Short mmCIF file of C-alpha atoms and ligand atoms in Angstrom, two decimals:
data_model
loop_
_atom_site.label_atom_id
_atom_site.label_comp_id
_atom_site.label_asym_id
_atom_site.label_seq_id
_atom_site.Cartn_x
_atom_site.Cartn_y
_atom_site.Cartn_z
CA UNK A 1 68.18 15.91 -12.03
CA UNK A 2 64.81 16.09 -12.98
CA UNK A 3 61.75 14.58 -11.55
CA UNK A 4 60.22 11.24 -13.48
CA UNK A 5 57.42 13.18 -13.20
CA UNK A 6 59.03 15.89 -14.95
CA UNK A 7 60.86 13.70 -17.44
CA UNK A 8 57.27 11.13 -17.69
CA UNK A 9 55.79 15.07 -18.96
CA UNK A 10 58.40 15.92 -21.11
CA UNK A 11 57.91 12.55 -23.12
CA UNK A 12 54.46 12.66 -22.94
CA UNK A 13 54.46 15.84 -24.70
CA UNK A 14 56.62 14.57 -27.40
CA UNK A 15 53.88 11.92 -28.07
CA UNK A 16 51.33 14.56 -28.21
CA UNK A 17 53.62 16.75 -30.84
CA UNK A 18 54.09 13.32 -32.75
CA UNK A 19 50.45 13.16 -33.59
CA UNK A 20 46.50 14.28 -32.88
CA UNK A 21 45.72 11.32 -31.65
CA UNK A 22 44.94 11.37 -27.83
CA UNK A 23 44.22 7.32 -27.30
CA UNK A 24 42.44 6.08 -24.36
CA UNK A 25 43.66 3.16 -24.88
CA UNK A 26 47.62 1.51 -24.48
CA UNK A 27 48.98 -1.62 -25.09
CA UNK A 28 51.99 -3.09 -24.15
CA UNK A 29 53.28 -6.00 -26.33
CA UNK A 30 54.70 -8.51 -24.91
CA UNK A 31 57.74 -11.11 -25.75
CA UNK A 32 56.83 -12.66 -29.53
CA UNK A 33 53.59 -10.39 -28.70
CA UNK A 34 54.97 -7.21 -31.35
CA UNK A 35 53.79 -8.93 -34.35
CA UNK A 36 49.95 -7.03 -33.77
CA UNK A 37 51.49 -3.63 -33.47
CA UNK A 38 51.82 -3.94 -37.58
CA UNK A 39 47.83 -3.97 -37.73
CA UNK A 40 47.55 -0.54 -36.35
CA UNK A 41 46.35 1.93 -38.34
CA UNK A 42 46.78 5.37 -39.73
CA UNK A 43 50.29 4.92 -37.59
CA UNK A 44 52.54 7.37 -36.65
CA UNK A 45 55.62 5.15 -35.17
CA UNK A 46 57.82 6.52 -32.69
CA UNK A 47 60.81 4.90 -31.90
CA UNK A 48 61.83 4.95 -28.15
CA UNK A 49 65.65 6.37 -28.17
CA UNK A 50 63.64 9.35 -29.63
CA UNK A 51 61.53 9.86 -26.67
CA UNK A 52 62.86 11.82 -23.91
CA UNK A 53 63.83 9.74 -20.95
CA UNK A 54 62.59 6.36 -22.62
CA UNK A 55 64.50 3.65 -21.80
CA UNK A 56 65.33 1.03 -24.58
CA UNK A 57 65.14 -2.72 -24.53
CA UNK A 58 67.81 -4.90 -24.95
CA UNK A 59 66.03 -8.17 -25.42
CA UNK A 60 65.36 -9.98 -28.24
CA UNK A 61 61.80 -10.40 -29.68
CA UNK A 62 61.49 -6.92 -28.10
CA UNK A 63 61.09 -3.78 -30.44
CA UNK A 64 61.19 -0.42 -29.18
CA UNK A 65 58.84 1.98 -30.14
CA UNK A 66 55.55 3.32 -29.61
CA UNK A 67 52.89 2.91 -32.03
CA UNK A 68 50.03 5.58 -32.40
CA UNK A 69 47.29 5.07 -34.35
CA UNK A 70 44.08 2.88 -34.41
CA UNK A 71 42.23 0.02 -34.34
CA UNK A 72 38.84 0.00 -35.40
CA UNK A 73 38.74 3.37 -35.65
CA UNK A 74 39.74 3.79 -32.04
CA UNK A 75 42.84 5.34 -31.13
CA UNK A 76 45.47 3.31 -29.30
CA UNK A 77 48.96 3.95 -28.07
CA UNK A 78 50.72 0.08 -28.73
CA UNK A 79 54.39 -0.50 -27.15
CA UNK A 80 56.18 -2.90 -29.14
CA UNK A 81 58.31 -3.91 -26.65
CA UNK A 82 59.01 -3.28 -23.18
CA UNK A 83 62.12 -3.08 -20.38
CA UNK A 84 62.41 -6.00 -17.63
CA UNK A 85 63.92 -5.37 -14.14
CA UNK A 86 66.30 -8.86 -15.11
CA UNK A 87 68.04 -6.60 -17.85
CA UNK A 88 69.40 -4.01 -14.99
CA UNK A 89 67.18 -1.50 -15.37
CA UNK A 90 65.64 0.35 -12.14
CA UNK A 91 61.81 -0.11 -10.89
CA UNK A 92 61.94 3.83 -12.53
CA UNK A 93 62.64 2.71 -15.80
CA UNK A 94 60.47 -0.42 -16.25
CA UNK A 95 57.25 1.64 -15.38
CA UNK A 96 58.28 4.82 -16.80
CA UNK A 97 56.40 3.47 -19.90
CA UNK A 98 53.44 3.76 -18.13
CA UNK A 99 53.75 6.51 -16.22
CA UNK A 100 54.22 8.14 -19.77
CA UNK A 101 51.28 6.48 -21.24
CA UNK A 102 48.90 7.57 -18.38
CA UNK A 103 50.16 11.17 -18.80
CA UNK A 104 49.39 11.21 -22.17
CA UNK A 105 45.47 10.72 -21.33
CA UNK A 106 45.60 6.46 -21.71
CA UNK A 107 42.84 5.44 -19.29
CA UNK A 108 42.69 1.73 -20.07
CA UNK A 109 45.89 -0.12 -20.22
CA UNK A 110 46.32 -3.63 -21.43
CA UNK A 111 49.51 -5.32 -20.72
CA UNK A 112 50.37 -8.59 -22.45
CA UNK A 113 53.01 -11.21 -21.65
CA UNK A 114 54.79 -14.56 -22.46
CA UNK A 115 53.93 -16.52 -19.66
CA UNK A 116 55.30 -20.28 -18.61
CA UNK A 117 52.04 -22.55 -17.71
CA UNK A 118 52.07 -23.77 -14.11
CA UNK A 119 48.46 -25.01 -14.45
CA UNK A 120 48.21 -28.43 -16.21
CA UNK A 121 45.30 -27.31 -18.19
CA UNK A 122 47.02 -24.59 -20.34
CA UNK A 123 49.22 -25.96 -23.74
CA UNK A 124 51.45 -23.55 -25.60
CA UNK A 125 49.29 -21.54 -27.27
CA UNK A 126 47.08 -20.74 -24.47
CA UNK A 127 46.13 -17.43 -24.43
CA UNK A 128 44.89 -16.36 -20.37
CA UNK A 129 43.48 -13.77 -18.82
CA UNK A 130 45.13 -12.48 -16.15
CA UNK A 131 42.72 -12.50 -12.37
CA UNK A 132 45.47 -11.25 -9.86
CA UNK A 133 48.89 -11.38 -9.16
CA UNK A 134 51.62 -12.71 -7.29
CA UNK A 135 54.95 -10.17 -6.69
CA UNK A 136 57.77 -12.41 -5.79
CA UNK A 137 60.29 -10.12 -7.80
CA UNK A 138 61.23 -8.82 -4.02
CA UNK A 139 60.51 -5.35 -5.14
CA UNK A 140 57.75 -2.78 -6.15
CA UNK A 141 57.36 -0.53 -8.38
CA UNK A 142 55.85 2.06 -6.20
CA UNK A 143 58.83 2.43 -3.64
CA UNK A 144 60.69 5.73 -3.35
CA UNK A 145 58.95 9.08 -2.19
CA UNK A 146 55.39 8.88 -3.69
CA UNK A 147 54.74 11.68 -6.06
CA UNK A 148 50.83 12.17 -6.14
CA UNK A 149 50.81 14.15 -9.34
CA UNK A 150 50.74 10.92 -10.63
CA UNK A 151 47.02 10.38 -9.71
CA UNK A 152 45.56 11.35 -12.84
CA UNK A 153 42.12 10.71 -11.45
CA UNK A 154 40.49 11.24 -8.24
CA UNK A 155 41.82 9.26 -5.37
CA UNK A 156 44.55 8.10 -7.03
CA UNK A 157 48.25 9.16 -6.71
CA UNK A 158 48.14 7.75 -2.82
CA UNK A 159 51.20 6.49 -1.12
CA UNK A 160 48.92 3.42 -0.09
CA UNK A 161 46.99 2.30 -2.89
CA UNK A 162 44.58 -0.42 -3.23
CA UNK A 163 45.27 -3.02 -5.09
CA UNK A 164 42.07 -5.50 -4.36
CA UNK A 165 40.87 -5.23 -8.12
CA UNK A 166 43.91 -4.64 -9.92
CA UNK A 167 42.78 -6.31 -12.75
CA UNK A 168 39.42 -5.04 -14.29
CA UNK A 169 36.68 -7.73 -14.03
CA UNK A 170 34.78 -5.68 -16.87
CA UNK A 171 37.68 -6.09 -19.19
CA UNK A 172 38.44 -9.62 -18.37
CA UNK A 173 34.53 -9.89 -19.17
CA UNK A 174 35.11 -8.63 -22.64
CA UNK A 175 37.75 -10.43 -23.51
CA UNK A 176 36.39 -14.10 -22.19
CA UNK A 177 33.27 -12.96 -24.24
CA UNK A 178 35.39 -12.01 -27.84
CA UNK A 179 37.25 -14.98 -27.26
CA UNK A 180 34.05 -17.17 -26.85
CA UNK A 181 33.01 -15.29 -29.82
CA UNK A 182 35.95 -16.17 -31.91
CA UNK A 183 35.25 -19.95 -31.05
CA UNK A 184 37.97 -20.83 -28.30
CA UNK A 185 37.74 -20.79 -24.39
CA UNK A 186 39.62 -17.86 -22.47
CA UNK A 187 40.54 -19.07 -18.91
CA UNK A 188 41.62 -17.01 -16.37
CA UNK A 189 44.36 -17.28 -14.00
CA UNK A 190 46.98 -15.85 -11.29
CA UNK A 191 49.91 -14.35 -12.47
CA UNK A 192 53.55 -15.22 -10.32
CA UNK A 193 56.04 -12.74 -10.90
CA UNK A 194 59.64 -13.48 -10.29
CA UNK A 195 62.40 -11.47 -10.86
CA UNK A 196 64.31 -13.49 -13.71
CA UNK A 197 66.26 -14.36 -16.02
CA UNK A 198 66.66 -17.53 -14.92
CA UNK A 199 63.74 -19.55 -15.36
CA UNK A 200 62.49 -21.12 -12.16
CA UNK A 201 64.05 -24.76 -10.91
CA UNK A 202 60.74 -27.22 -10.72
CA UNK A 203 61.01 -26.98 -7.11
CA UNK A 204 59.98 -23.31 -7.23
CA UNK A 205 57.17 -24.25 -9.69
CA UNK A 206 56.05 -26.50 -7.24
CA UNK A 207 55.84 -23.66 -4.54
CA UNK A 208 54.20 -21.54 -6.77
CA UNK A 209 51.60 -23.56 -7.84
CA UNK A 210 51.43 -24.00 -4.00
CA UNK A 211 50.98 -20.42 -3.44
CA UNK A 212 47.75 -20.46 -6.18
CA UNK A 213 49.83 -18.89 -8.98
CA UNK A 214 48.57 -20.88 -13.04
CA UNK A 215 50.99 -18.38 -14.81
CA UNK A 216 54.74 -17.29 -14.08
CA UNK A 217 57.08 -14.84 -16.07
CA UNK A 218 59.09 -11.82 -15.81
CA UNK A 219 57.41 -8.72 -16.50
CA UNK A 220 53.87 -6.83 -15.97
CA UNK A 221 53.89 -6.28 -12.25
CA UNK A 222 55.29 -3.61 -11.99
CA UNK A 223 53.13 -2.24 -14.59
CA UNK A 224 50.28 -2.74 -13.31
CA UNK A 225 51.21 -2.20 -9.77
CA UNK A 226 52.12 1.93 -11.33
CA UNK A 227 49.04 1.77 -13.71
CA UNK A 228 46.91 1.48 -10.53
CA UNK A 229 48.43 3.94 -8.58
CA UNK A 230 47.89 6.20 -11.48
CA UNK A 231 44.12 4.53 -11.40
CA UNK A 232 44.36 3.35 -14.87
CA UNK A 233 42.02 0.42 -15.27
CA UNK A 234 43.68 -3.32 -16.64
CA UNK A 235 43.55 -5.80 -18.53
CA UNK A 236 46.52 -8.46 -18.13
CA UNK A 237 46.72 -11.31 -21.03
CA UNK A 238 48.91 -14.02 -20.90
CA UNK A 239 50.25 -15.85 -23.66
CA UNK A 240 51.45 -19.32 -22.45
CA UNK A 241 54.48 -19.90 -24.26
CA UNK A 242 55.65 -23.34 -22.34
CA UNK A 243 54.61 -25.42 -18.99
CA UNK A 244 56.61 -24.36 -16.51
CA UNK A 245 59.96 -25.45 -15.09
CA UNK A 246 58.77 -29.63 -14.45
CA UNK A 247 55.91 -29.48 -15.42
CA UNK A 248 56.82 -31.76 -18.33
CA UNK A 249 60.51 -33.01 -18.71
CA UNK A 250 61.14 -30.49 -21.19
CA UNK A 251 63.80 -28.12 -20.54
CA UNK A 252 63.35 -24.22 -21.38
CA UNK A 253 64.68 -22.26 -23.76
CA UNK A 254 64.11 -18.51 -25.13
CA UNK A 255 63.49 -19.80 -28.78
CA UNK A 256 60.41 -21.88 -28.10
CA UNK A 257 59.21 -19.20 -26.35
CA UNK A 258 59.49 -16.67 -29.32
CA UNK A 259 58.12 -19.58 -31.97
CA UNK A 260 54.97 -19.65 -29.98
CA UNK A 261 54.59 -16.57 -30.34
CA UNK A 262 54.70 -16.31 -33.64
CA UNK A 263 52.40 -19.29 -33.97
CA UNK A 264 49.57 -17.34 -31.72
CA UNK A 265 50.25 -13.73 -33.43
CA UNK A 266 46.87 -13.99 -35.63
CA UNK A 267 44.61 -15.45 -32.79
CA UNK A 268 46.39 -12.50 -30.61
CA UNK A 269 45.49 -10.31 -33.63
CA UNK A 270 41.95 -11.23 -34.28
CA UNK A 271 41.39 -10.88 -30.15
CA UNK A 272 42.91 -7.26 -29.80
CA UNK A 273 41.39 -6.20 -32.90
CA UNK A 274 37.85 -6.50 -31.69
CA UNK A 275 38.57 -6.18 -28.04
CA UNK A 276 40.01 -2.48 -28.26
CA UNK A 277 36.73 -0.59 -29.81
CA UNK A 278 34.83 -2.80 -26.96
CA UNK A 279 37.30 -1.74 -24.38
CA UNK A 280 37.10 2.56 -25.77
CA UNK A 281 33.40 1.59 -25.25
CA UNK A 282 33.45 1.43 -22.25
CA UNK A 283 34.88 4.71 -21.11
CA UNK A 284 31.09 5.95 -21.81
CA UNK A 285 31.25 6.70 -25.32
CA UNK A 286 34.56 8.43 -25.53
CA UNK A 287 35.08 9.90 -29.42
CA UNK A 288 36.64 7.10 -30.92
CA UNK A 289 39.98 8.78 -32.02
CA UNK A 290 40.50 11.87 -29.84
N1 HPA B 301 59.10 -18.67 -16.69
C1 HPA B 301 59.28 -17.34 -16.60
N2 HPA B 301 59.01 -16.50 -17.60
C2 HPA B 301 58.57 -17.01 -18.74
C3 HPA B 301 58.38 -18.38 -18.93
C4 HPA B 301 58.66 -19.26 -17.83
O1 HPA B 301 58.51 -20.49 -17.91
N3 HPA B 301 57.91 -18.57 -20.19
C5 HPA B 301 57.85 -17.34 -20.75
N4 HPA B 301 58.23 -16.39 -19.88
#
């Protein structure tokens, strides 16, 4: 069999054959979340069972493909849709995305997720910026034999990677600021990851919230924990999609979480819209769609 790294090449290059585009920038969309991925522009769409390797979602609110194209003039890789450890799939597969993305010359990733509210000050609607995370999913996406080639910048690619400021404060910066700009209040919070897909009983809610964690869900760690050793740089939004497990007396359910998201798609939108050429700013000027 074949190396990931070998098979995360092999579909890179079929991204690069797909278009001229090299983005900077990827975005993962998130449950409800794949609504923005029709604002790209100048796209070229490539569905996943037609990249090598790629492995295909199964839930639904979830596309799968990749979107390449641009926003603002800035060229972005956007996944509609992503794979979750709860649907079977190995710690391989869920970050393969990434690993994929990163080969393909993306340098700032933003990953985006439906998130249940264990702080009392979030509603539905609320859309947070991820600060740090919490991995209770009692794995990591990092185990096996560490394959350095993955460090597609200096000091990265290590068995033992730092993981201290895994989410950018420069990007969380920009985004508090366009949100302020757009007229609502971005607040930050800590991220619980559990493994799913059973939501959490209220008793667990109540540990978490114990433990420091505002936001729980299924997904994203694992990205983030492989963007990082790749040395990508972050930025983790969270669209709250319900309070948490007892937090009110409400009881869950998968529909209200996809209806919020179709309530928050513009204000989602609007945000990613004018955060992306801010973000491709930041890489010192980078030519905005090479
Ligand atoms: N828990 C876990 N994942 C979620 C939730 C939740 O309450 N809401 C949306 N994703």
């Amino acid at each position: 069999m074949k190396s990931i790294f070998d098979q995360a090449s092999e579909a890179a290059a079929l991204l690069s054959s797909k278009t001229s585009l090299r983005p900077r920038v990827g975005i993962i969309l998130g449950s409800g979340l794949g609504e923005f991925a029709n604002s790209v522009e100048n796209a070229t769409v490539v569905p996943y069972a037609s990249i090598p390797h790629f492995p295909q979602s199964t839930v639904e609110g979830h596309h799968g493909r990749m979107v390449l194209g641009t926003v603002g003039g800035v060229a972005v890789a956007v996944m509609q849709g992503r794979v979750h450890a709860y649907e079977g799939y190995a710690m391989d597969e869920v970050t393969f995305p990434v690993r994929v993305l990163g080969l393909f010359g993306v340098r700032q990733l933003v990953v985006t997720n439906a998130a249940g509210g264990i702080n009392r000050s979030y509603s539905p609607g609320s859309v947070v910026a991820i600060r740090d995370h919490i991995n209770l999913t009692g794995t990591n996406a990092a185990l096996g034999r560490n394959e350095a080639r993955f460090g597609v910048l200096p000091n990265t690619g290590l068995r033992f990677f730092d993981m201290t400021v895994a989410y950018a404060p420069r990007l969380r910066d920009l985004a508090v600021r366009e949100a302020a700009a757009q007229g609502w209040t971005m607040q930050s919070g800590v991220y619980l990851a559990v493994l799913g897909p059973s939501y959490e009983t209220p008793a667990e809610i109540r540990a978490f919230h114990a433990l420091g964690a505002d936001l729980v869900g299924m997904s994203t760690v694992h990205e983030v924990i492989v963007a990082r050793h790749m040395g990508l740089e972050v930025l983790g939004l969270s669209l709250v999609t319900n309070p948490a497990a007892g937090v009110t007396d409400e009881p869950l359910n998968h529909l209200e979480v996809m209806e919020v998201g179709v309530r928050a798609a513009k204000t989602f939108e609007t945000l990613l819209t004018a955060l992306v050429p801010q973000i491709a700013n930041l890489n010192g000027g980078a030519s905005p769609s090479t």
